[in-house]
Amino acid sequence: MDYPGNLFVVAAPSGAGKSSLVKALMELDSRVQPSVSHTTRAPRGQEKHGREYFFVSQQEFDGMVLAEAFVEWAHVHGQRYGTSKKAIEDRIVQGADVILEIDFQGALQIKKVFANAVLIFILPPSWEELRSRLERRGEDSAEVIELRLRNAALEMAQAREFDFVIINELFERALFDLKAIVHAQRLKFAAQRRARADTFQALNIT
Ligand SMILES: Nc1ncnc2c1ncn2[C@@H]1O[C@H](COP(=O)(O)OP(=O)(O)OP(=O)(O)O)[C@@H](O)[C@H]1O
Ligand SMILES: Nc1nc2c(ncn2[C@@H]2O[C@H](COP(=O)(O)O)[C@@H](O)[C@H]2O)c(=O)[nH]1
């Protein structure tokens, strides 16, 4: 399916810095809008329902799965997370660029539905730095941090399936790379849409 807006999907092991990078990108580029996922996990710290996530019960999540309300969903770190169709479809139909911060399972599901989705994987520079970022963030218990680090190996093994890989060592450098990818892909898709429209017109295809 083709829409006037673009879909960017950013995945990374927990703590690699994807939320920080996506937030900084959105401050620089107002055409990029976030998708707010649903999750069964409890809110952390200052998180607000409807801002970081829609925090729902297991029953509510089950209801959405049955109603086919998700474009993708997955079990991640012992919880369920999903992107609702509502979170993205209206906006890309209206021409917005939507960015999803989701895990690799969700990213690969998205690519099956939206073949033009751009998949970007963020890697930390080392295991030591990944652990240290999770510890310094101070949002998760020691058990949760260990679980996230165990899952990180499986997640990072999927990096090759992505269209682009960014190493988030120096934050500003990684942000520059993310910005450049979004900009270049946006131009590429716009040129493709124009070429297709011109050809349709030349061939009188309505
Ligand atoms: N390049 C960087 N150098 C040092 N610290 C960083 C860098 N990028 C992000 N951080 C810090 O690392 C921590 C984890 O970043 P962030 O919360 O963005 O990760 P995440 O990949 O979104 O994790 P999760 O999937 O758990 O939400 C934060 O405290 C953030 O400020
Ligand atoms: N498949 C999906 N994964 C998602 C979605 N929203 C978030 N996530 C991923 O979950 C983990 C943990 O996030 P946290 O906020 O609890 O630290 C992280 O990898 C997210 O990218 C989603 O809608 N679908």
PDB file of C-alpha atoms and ligand atoms in Angstrom:
ATOM      1  CA  MET A   1       0.000   0.000   0.000  1.00  0.00           C
ATOM      2  CA  ASP A   2       1.232   3.526  -0.703  1.00  0.00           C
ATOM      3  CA  TYR A   3       0.606   6.555   1.522  1.00  0.00           C
ATOM      4  CA  PRO A   4       1.815  10.154   1.267  1.00  0.00           C
ATOM      5  CA  GLY A   5       3.578   9.894   4.648  1.00  0.00           C
ATOM      6  CA  ASN A   6       6.563   7.712   5.562  1.00  0.00           C
ATOM      7  CA  LEU A   7       7.108   5.212   8.318  1.00  0.00           C
ATOM      8  CA  PHE A   8      10.402   4.992  10.227  1.00  0.00           C
ATOM      9  CA  VAL A   9      10.995   2.177  12.703  1.00  0.00           C
ATOM     10  CA  VAL A  10      13.749   2.427  15.301  1.00  0.00           C
ATOM     11  CA  ALA A  11      14.736  -0.661  17.293  1.00  0.00           C
ATOM     12  CA  ALA A  12      17.567  -1.269  19.739  1.00  0.00           C
ATOM     13  CA  PRO A  13      18.343  -3.251  22.849  1.00  0.00           C
ATOM     14  CA  SER A  14      17.007  -1.573  25.955  1.00  0.00           C
ATOM     15  CA  GLY A  15      19.404   1.175  27.057  1.00  0.00           C
ATOM     16  CA  ALA A  16      21.094   1.703  23.657  1.00  0.00           C
ATOM     17  CA  GLY A  17      19.539   5.156  23.514  1.00  0.00           C
ATOM     18  CA  LYS A  18      16.702   4.946  21.001  1.00  0.00           C
ATOM     19  CA  SER A  19      14.183   7.001  23.021  1.00  0.00           C
ATOM     20  CA  SER A  20      16.767   9.732  23.613  1.00  0.00           C
ATOM     21  CA  LEU A  21      17.686   9.831  19.912  1.00  0.00           C
ATOM     22  CA  VAL A  22      14.075   9.806  18.684  1.00  0.00           C
ATOM     23  CA  LYS A  23      13.128  12.557  21.136  1.00  0.00           C
ATOM     24  CA  ALA A  24      16.063  14.712  19.959  1.00  0.00           C
ATOM     25  CA  LEU A  25      15.164  14.041  16.313  1.00  0.00           C
ATOM     26  CA  MET A  26      11.574  15.171  16.867  1.00  0.00           C
ATOM     27  CA  GLU A  27      12.810  18.399  18.468  1.00  0.00           C
ATOM     28  CA  LEU A  28      14.811  19.117  15.283  1.00  0.00           C
ATOM     29  CA  ASP A  29      12.302  17.871  12.714  1.00  0.00           C
ATOM     30  CA  SER A  30       8.640  18.735  13.254  1.00  0.00           C
ATOM     31  CA  ARG A  31       7.516  16.543  10.357  1.00  0.00           C
ATOM     32  CA  VAL A  32       8.362  13.468  12.393  1.00  0.00           C
ATOM     33  CA  GLN A  33       5.584  12.408  14.759  1.00  0.00           C
ATOM     34  CA  PRO A  34       5.711   9.688  17.409  1.00  0.00           C
ATOM     35  CA  SER A  35       3.462   6.663  17.581  1.00  0.00           C
ATOM     36  CA  VAL A  36       2.244   5.935  21.111  1.00  0.00           C
ATOM     37  CA  SER A  37       2.211   2.185  21.785  1.00  0.00           C
ATOM     38  CA  HIS A  38       0.044   0.163  24.147  1.00  0.00           C
ATOM     39  CA  THR A  39       1.741  -1.871  26.848  1.00  0.00           C
ATOM     40  CA  THR A  40       0.828  -4.122  29.748  1.00  0.00           C
ATOM     41  CA  ARG A  41       3.851  -2.925  31.783  1.00  0.00           C
ATOM     42  CA  ALA A  42       3.393  -0.497  34.664  1.00  0.00           C
ATOM     43  CA  PRO A  43       4.337   3.191  34.195  1.00  0.00           C
ATOM     44  CA  ARG A  44       7.879   4.171  35.346  1.00  0.00           C
ATOM     45  CA  GLY A  45       8.777   7.424  37.092  1.00  0.00           C
ATOM     46  CA  GLN A  46       7.116  10.393  35.395  1.00  0.00           C
ATOM     47  CA  GLU A  47       5.526   8.407  32.537  1.00  0.00           C
ATOM     48  CA  LYS A  48       1.957   9.437  31.693  1.00  0.00           C
ATOM     49  CA  HIS A  49      -0.876   7.417  30.130  1.00  0.00           C
ATOM     50  CA  GLY A  50      -1.226   8.499  26.500  1.00  0.00           C
ATOM     51  CA  ARG A  51       2.173  10.224  26.375  1.00  0.00           C
ATOM     52  CA  GLU A  52       4.920   7.560  26.641  1.00  0.00           C
ATOM     53  CA  TYR A  53       2.433   4.667  26.345  1.00  0.00           C
ATOM     54  CA  PHE A  54      -1.198   3.717  26.751  1.00  0.00           C
ATOM     55  CA  PHE A  55      -0.857   1.567  29.881  1.00  0.00           C
ATOM     56  CA  VAL A  56      -3.502  -1.158  29.697  1.00  0.00           C
ATOM     57  CA  SER A  57      -4.466  -4.297  31.608  1.00  0.00           C
ATOM     58  CA  GLN A  58      -3.867  -7.798  30.246  1.00  0.00           C
ATOM     59  CA  GLN A  59      -7.616  -8.025  29.532  1.00  0.00           C
ATOM     60  CA  GLU A  60      -7.658  -4.757  27.603  1.00  0.00           C
ATOM     61  CA  PHE A  61      -4.641  -5.875  25.578  1.00  0.00           C
ATOM     62  CA  ASP A  62      -6.336  -9.243  24.844  1.00  0.00           C
ATOM     63  CA  GLY A  63      -9.444  -7.359  23.677  1.00  0.00           C
ATOM     64  CA  MET A  64      -7.373  -5.268  21.251  1.00  0.00           C
ATOM     65  CA  VAL A  65      -5.631  -8.363  19.878  1.00  0.00           C
ATOM     66  CA  LEU A  66      -9.029 -10.035  19.295  1.00  0.00           C
ATOM     67  CA  ALA A  67     -10.402  -6.882  17.656  1.00  0.00           C
ATOM     68  CA  GLU A  68      -7.345  -6.844  15.339  1.00  0.00           C
ATOM     69  CA  ALA A  69      -6.599  -3.320  16.529  1.00  0.00           C
ATOM     70  CA  PHE A  70      -2.811  -3.808  16.334  1.00  0.00           C
ATOM     71  CA  VAL A  71      -0.674  -3.547  13.247  1.00  0.00           C
ATOM     72  CA  GLU A  72       1.994  -5.402  15.253  1.00  0.00           C
ATOM     73  CA  TRP A  73       2.470  -6.608  18.800  1.00  0.00           C
ATOM     74  CA  ALA A  74       5.037  -8.698  20.670  1.00  0.00           C
ATOM     75  CA  HIS A  75       6.129 -10.088  24.018  1.00  0.00           C
ATOM     76  CA  VAL A  76       9.128  -8.038  25.166  1.00  0.00           C
ATOM     77  CA  HIS A  77      10.961  -8.414  28.510  1.00  0.00           C
ATOM     78  CA  GLY A  78       8.013 -10.356  29.963  1.00  0.00           C
ATOM     79  CA  GLN A  79       5.361  -7.764  28.975  1.00  0.00           C
ATOM     80  CA  ARG A  80       3.273  -7.165  25.875  1.00  0.00           C
ATOM     81  CA  TYR A  81       3.666  -4.107  23.656  1.00  0.00           C
ATOM     82  CA  GLY A  82       1.777  -3.198  20.488  1.00  0.00           C
ATOM     83  CA  THR A  83       1.335  -0.487  17.855  1.00  0.00           C
ATOM     84  CA  SER A  84      -2.326   0.200  17.142  1.00  0.00           C
ATOM     85  CA  LYS A  85      -3.483   0.770  13.580  1.00  0.00           C
ATOM     86  CA  LYS A  86      -5.022   4.004  14.881  1.00  0.00           C
ATOM     87  CA  ALA A  87      -1.580   5.244  16.064  1.00  0.00           C
ATOM     88  CA  ILE A  88      -0.174   5.346  12.549  1.00  0.00           C
ATOM     89  CA  GLU A  89      -2.605   4.927   9.687  1.00  0.00           C
ATOM     90  CA  ASP A  90      -4.533   8.221   9.877  1.00  0.00           C
ATOM     91  CA  ARG A  91      -1.303  10.176  10.132  1.00  0.00           C
ATOM     92  CA  ILE A  92       0.579   8.604   7.230  1.00  0.00           C
ATOM     93  CA  VAL A  93      -2.572   8.940   5.107  1.00  0.00           C
ATOM     94  CA  GLN A  94      -2.461  12.680   5.918  1.00  0.00           C
ATOM     95  CA  GLY A  95       1.208  12.873   4.877  1.00  0.00           C
ATOM     96  CA  ALA A  96       2.976  12.857   8.264  1.00  0.00           C
ATOM     97  CA  ASP A  97       6.181  10.900   8.858  1.00  0.00           C
ATOM     98  CA  VAL A  98       5.586   8.576  11.786  1.00  0.00           C
ATOM     99  CA  ILE A  99       8.392   7.091  13.861  1.00  0.00           C
ATOM    100  CA  LEU A 100       7.947   3.908  15.875  1.00  0.00           C
ATOM    101  CA  GLU A 101      10.247   2.895  18.722  1.00  0.00           C
ATOM    102  CA  ILE A 102       9.616  -0.807  18.933  1.00  0.00           C
ATOM    103  CA  ASP A 103      11.461  -4.086  19.345  1.00  0.00           C
ATOM    104  CA  PHE A 104      12.872  -6.132  16.436  1.00  0.00           C
ATOM    105  CA  GLN A 105       9.913  -8.560  16.333  1.00  0.00           C
ATOM    106  CA  GLY A 106       7.521  -5.664  15.844  1.00  0.00           C
ATOM    107  CA  ALA A 107       9.847  -4.022  13.307  1.00  0.00           C
ATOM    108  CA  LEU A 108       9.895  -7.150  11.156  1.00  0.00           C
ATOM    109  CA  GLN A 109       6.076  -7.420  11.368  1.00  0.00           C
ATOM    110  CA  ILE A 110       5.764  -3.769  10.275  1.00  0.00           C
ATOM    111  CA  LYS A 111       7.993  -4.390   7.237  1.00  0.00           C
ATOM    112  CA  LYS A 112       5.600  -7.148   6.097  1.00  0.00           C
ATOM    113  CA  VAL A 113       2.622  -4.769   6.196  1.00  0.00           C
ATOM    114  CA  PHE A 114       4.387  -1.574   5.067  1.00  0.00           C
ATOM    115  CA  ALA A 115       7.066  -2.631   2.578  1.00  0.00           C
ATOM    116  CA  ASN A 116       8.392   0.951   2.372  1.00  0.00           C
ATOM    117  CA  ALA A 117       8.912   1.272   6.132  1.00  0.00           C
ATOM    118  CA  VAL A 118      12.528   2.225   6.873  1.00  0.00           C
ATOM    119  CA  LEU A 119      14.018   0.000   9.579  1.00  0.00           C
ATOM    120  CA  ILE A 120      16.828   1.521  11.658  1.00  0.00           C
ATOM    121  CA  PHE A 121      18.721  -0.404  14.353  1.00  0.00           C
ATOM    122  CA  ILE A 122      20.644   1.400  17.100  1.00  0.00           C
ATOM    123  CA  LEU A 123      23.636  -0.389  18.629  1.00  0.00           C
ATOM    124  CA  PRO A 124      25.535   0.586  21.786  1.00  0.00           C
ATOM    125  CA  PRO A 125      29.335   0.815  21.381  1.00  0.00           C
ATOM    126  CA  SER A 126      29.974  -2.049  23.855  1.00  0.00           C
ATOM    127  CA  TRP A 127      28.332  -4.366  26.403  1.00  0.00           C
ATOM    128  CA  GLU A 128      29.970  -2.435  29.240  1.00  0.00           C
ATOM    129  CA  GLU A 129      28.469   0.825  28.019  1.00  0.00           C
ATOM    130  CA  LEU A 130      25.021  -0.758  27.550  1.00  0.00           C
ATOM    131  CA  ARG A 131      25.019  -2.031  31.144  1.00  0.00           C
ATOM    132  CA  SER A 132      26.311   1.266  32.428  1.00  0.00           C
ATOM    133  CA  ARG A 133      23.570   3.236  30.592  1.00  0.00           C
ATOM    134  CA  LEU A 134      20.846   1.017  32.039  1.00  0.00           C
ATOM    135  CA  GLU A 135      22.341   1.396  35.531  1.00  0.00           C
ATOM    136  CA  ARG A 136      22.864   5.161  35.189  1.00  0.00           C
ATOM    137  CA  ARG A 137      19.285   5.618  33.904  1.00  0.00           C
ATOM    138  CA  GLY A 138      18.188   4.304  37.290  1.00  0.00           C
ATOM    139  CA  GLU A 139      14.657   3.382  36.167  1.00  0.00           C
ATOM    140  CA  ASP A 140      14.789  -0.410  36.430  1.00  0.00           C
ATOM    141  CA  SER A 141      15.513  -2.868  39.238  1.00  0.00           C
ATOM    142  CA  ALA A 142      18.704  -4.990  39.114  1.00  0.00           C
ATOM    143  CA  GLU A 143      16.602  -8.020  38.026  1.00  0.00           C
ATOM    144  CA  VAL A 144      14.975  -6.088  35.190  1.00  0.00           C
ATOM    145  CA  ILE A 145      18.388  -4.801  34.051  1.00  0.00           C
ATOM    146  CA  GLU A 146      19.780  -8.367  33.977  1.00  0.00           C
ATOM    147  CA  LEU A 147      16.746  -9.564  31.979  1.00  0.00           C
ATOM    148  CA  ARG A 148      17.136  -6.707  29.495  1.00  0.00           C
ATOM    149  CA  LEU A 149      20.859  -7.430  29.078  1.00  0.00           C
ATOM    150  CA  ARG A 150      20.147 -11.150  28.508  1.00  0.00           C
ATOM    151  CA  ASN A 151      17.569 -10.247  25.845  1.00  0.00           C
ATOM    152  CA  ALA A 152      19.957  -7.744  24.229  1.00  0.00           C
ATOM    153  CA  ALA A 153      22.101 -10.501  22.650  1.00  0.00           C
ATOM    154  CA  LEU A 154      19.088 -11.944  20.805  1.00  0.00           C
ATOM    155  CA  GLU A 155      17.951  -8.465  19.744  1.00  0.00           C
ATOM    156  CA  MET A 156      21.366  -7.376  18.456  1.00  0.00           C
ATOM    157  CA  ALA A 157      21.621 -10.578  16.407  1.00  0.00           C
ATOM    158  CA  GLN A 158      18.767  -9.128  14.290  1.00  0.00           C
ATOM    159  CA  ALA A 159      20.613  -5.914  13.385  1.00  0.00           C
ATOM    160  CA  ARG A 160      21.550  -7.238   9.921  1.00  0.00           C
ATOM    161  CA  GLU A 161      17.853  -7.526   8.991  1.00  0.00           C
ATOM    162  CA  PHE A 162      17.518  -3.740   9.237  1.00  0.00           C
ATOM    163  CA  ASP A 163      17.957  -1.197   6.447  1.00  0.00           C
ATOM    164  CA  PHE A 164      20.366   0.961   8.516  1.00  0.00           C
ATOM    165  CA  VAL A 165      22.486   0.463  11.622  1.00  0.00           C
ATOM    166  CA  ILE A 166      23.629   3.393  13.776  1.00  0.00           C
ATOM    167  CA  ILE A 167      26.217   3.057  16.544  1.00  0.00           C
ATOM    168  CA  ASN A 168      25.245   5.332  19.397  1.00  0.00           C
ATOM    169  CA  GLU A 169      28.628   6.098  20.948  1.00  0.00           C
ATOM    170  CA  LEU A 170      28.765   9.878  20.717  1.00  0.00           C
ATOM    171  CA  PHE A 171      25.174  11.054  20.999  1.00  0.00           C
ATOM    172  CA  GLU A 172      25.491  14.014  18.608  1.00  0.00           C
ATOM    173  CA  ARG A 173      27.113  11.844  15.947  1.00  0.00           C
ATOM    174  CA  ALA A 174      24.366   9.214  16.199  1.00  0.00           C
ATOM    175  CA  LEU A 175      21.719  11.945  16.047  1.00  0.00           C
ATOM    176  CA  PHE A 176      23.346  13.352  12.909  1.00  0.00           C
ATOM    177  CA  ASP A 177      23.214   9.883  11.308  1.00  0.00           C
ATOM    178  CA  LEU A 178      19.548   9.407  12.247  1.00  0.00           C
ATOM    179  CA  LYS A 179      18.632  12.833  10.894  1.00  0.00           C
ATOM    180  CA  ALA A 180      20.528  12.151   7.655  1.00  0.00           C
ATOM    181  CA  ILE A 181      18.782   8.797   7.136  1.00  0.00           C
ATOM    182  CA  VAL A 182      15.315  10.285   7.699  1.00  0.00           C
ATOM    183  CA  HIS A 183      16.045  13.208   5.383  1.00  0.00           C
ATOM    184  CA  ALA A 184      17.530  11.081   2.586  1.00  0.00           C
ATOM    185  CA  GLN A 185      14.752   8.468   2.695  1.00  0.00           C
ATOM    186  CA  ARG A 186      12.075  11.160   2.708  1.00  0.00           C
ATOM    187  CA  LEU A 187      13.601  12.718  -0.438  1.00  0.00           C
ATOM    188  CA  LYS A 188      13.916   9.304  -2.086  1.00  0.00           C
ATOM    189  CA  PHE A 189      10.259   8.371  -1.458  1.00  0.00           C
ATOM    190  CA  ALA A 190       9.038  11.817  -2.560  1.00  0.00           C
ATOM    191  CA  ALA A 191      10.960  11.461  -5.842  1.00  0.00           C
ATOM    192  CA  GLN A 192       9.515   7.979  -6.372  1.00  0.00           C
ATOM    193  CA  ARG A 193       5.963   9.239  -5.758  1.00  0.00           C
ATOM    194  CA  ARG A 194       6.458  12.102  -8.209  1.00  0.00           C
ATOM    195  CA  ALA A 195       7.879   9.788 -10.881  1.00  0.00           C
ATOM    196  CA  ARG A 196       4.978   7.377 -10.450  1.00  0.00           C
ATOM    197  CA  ALA A 197       2.389  10.157 -10.613  1.00  0.00           C
ATOM    198  CA  ASP A 198       4.016  11.552 -13.782  1.00  0.00           C
ATOM    199  CA  THR A 199       4.022   8.114 -15.416  1.00  0.00           C
ATOM    200  CA  PHE A 200       0.393   7.472 -14.454  1.00  0.00           C
ATOM    201  CA  GLN A 201      -0.534  10.814 -15.971  1.00  0.00           C
ATOM    202  CA  ALA A 202       1.447  10.142 -19.168  1.00  0.00           C
ATOM    203  CA  LEU A 203      -0.244   6.763 -19.552  1.00  0.00           C
ATOM    204  CA  ASN A 204      -3.700   8.090 -18.586  1.00  0.00           C
ATOM    205  CA  ILE A 205      -3.894   5.663 -15.673  1.00  0.00           C
ATOM    206  CA  THR A 206      -6.569   6.916 -13.282  1.00  0.00           C
TER     207      THR A 206
HETATM  208  N1  LIG B   1      25.359   8.379  23.311  1.00  0.00           N
HETATM  209  C1  LIG B   1      25.077   8.277  24.607  1.00  0.00           C
HETATM  210  N2  LIG B   1      26.054   8.388  25.512  1.00  0.00           N
HETATM  211  C2  LIG B   1      25.788   8.280  26.839  1.00  0.00           C
HETATM  212  N3  LIG B   1      24.563   8.050  27.374  1.00  0.00           N
HETATM  213  C3  LIG B   1      23.545   7.918  26.498  1.00  0.00           C
HETATM  214  C4  LIG B   1      23.746   8.023  25.093  1.00  0.00           C
HETATM  215  N4  LIG B   1      22.550   7.832  24.486  1.00  0.00           N
HETATM  216  C5  LIG B   1      21.650   7.635  25.472  1.00  0.00           C
HETATM  217  N5  LIG B   1      22.252   7.692  26.685  1.00  0.00           N
HETATM  218  C6  LIG B   1      21.641   7.492  28.002  1.00  0.00           C
HETATM  219  O1  LIG B   1      21.436   6.080  28.144  1.00  0.00           O
HETATM  220  C7  LIG B   1      20.235   5.816  28.890  1.00  0.00           C
HETATM  221  C8  LIG B   1      19.321   4.907  28.047  1.00  0.00           C
HETATM  222  O2  LIG B   1      18.822   5.664  26.943  1.00  0.00           O
HETATM  223  P1  LIG B   1      17.315   5.509  26.466  1.00  0.00           P
HETATM  224  O3  LIG B   1      16.375   5.518  27.615  1.00  0.00           O
HETATM  225  O4  LIG B   1      17.141   6.505  25.377  1.00  0.00           O
HETATM  226  O5  LIG B   1      17.421   4.011  25.868  1.00  0.00           O
HETATM  227  P2  LIG B   1      16.330   3.118  25.105  1.00  0.00           P
HETATM  228  O6  LIG B   1      17.070   2.387  24.038  1.00  0.00           O
HETATM  229  O7  LIG B   1      15.198   3.953  24.663  1.00  0.00           O
HETATM  230  O8  LIG B   1      15.865   2.100  26.226  1.00  0.00           O
HETATM  231  P3  LIG B   1      14.416   1.375  26.443  1.00  0.00           P
HETATM  232  O9  LIG B   1      14.204   0.466  25.289  1.00  0.00           O
HETATM  233  O10 LIG B   1      14.595   0.641  27.729  1.00  0.00           O
HETATM  234  O11 LIG B   1      13.369   2.449  26.551  1.00  0.00           O
HETATM  235  C9  LIG B   1      19.605   7.166  29.196  1.00  0.00           C
HETATM  236  O12 LIG B   1      19.958   7.520  30.528  1.00  0.00           O
HETATM  237  C10 LIG B   1      20.256   8.111  28.183  1.00  0.00           C
HETATM  238  O13 LIG B   1      20.348   9.436  28.676  1.00  0.00           O
HETATM  239  N1  LIG B   2       6.920  -4.781  19.350  1.00  0.00           N
HETATM  240  C1  LIG B   2       6.808  -3.660  20.065  1.00  0.00           C
HETATM  241  N2  LIG B   2       7.774  -3.310  20.924  1.00  0.00           N
HETATM  242  C2  LIG B   2       7.638  -2.164  21.595  1.00  0.00           C
HETATM  243  C3  LIG B   2       6.517  -1.326  21.424  1.00  0.00           C
HETATM  244  N3  LIG B   2       6.655  -0.254  22.251  1.00  0.00           N
HETATM  245  C4  LIG B   2       7.823  -0.402  22.876  1.00  0.00           C
HETATM  246  N4  LIG B   2       8.420  -1.556  22.490  1.00  0.00           N
HETATM  247  C5  LIG B   2       9.716  -2.061  22.929  1.00  0.00           C
HETATM  248  O1  LIG B   2       9.656  -2.596  24.235  1.00  0.00           O
HETATM  249  C6  LIG B   2      10.953  -2.531  24.832  1.00  0.00           C
HETATM  250  C7  LIG B   2      10.877  -2.053  26.241  1.00  0.00           C
HETATM  251  O2  LIG B   2      10.397  -0.757  26.301  1.00  0.00           O
HETATM  252  P1  LIG B   2      10.339   0.001  27.723  1.00  0.00           P
HETATM  253  O3  LIG B   2       9.634   1.298  27.452  1.00  0.00           O
HETATM  254  O4  LIG B   2       9.598  -0.892  28.655  1.00  0.00           O
HETATM  255  O5  LIG B   2      11.763   0.206  28.143  1.00  0.00           O
HETATM  256  C8  LIG B   2      11.786  -1.612  23.941  1.00  0.00           C
HETATM  257  O6  LIG B   2      12.639  -2.421  23.153  1.00  0.00           O
HETATM  258  C9  LIG B   2      10.740  -0.979  23.089  1.00  0.00           C
HETATM  259  O7  LIG B   2      11.246  -0.578  21.859  1.00  0.00           O
HETATM  260  C10 LIG B   2       5.504  -1.723  20.505  1.00  0.00           C
HETATM  261  O8  LIG B   2       4.481  -1.057  20.288  1.00  0.00           O
HETATM  262  N5  LIG B   2       5.704  -2.886  19.864  1.00  0.00           N
END
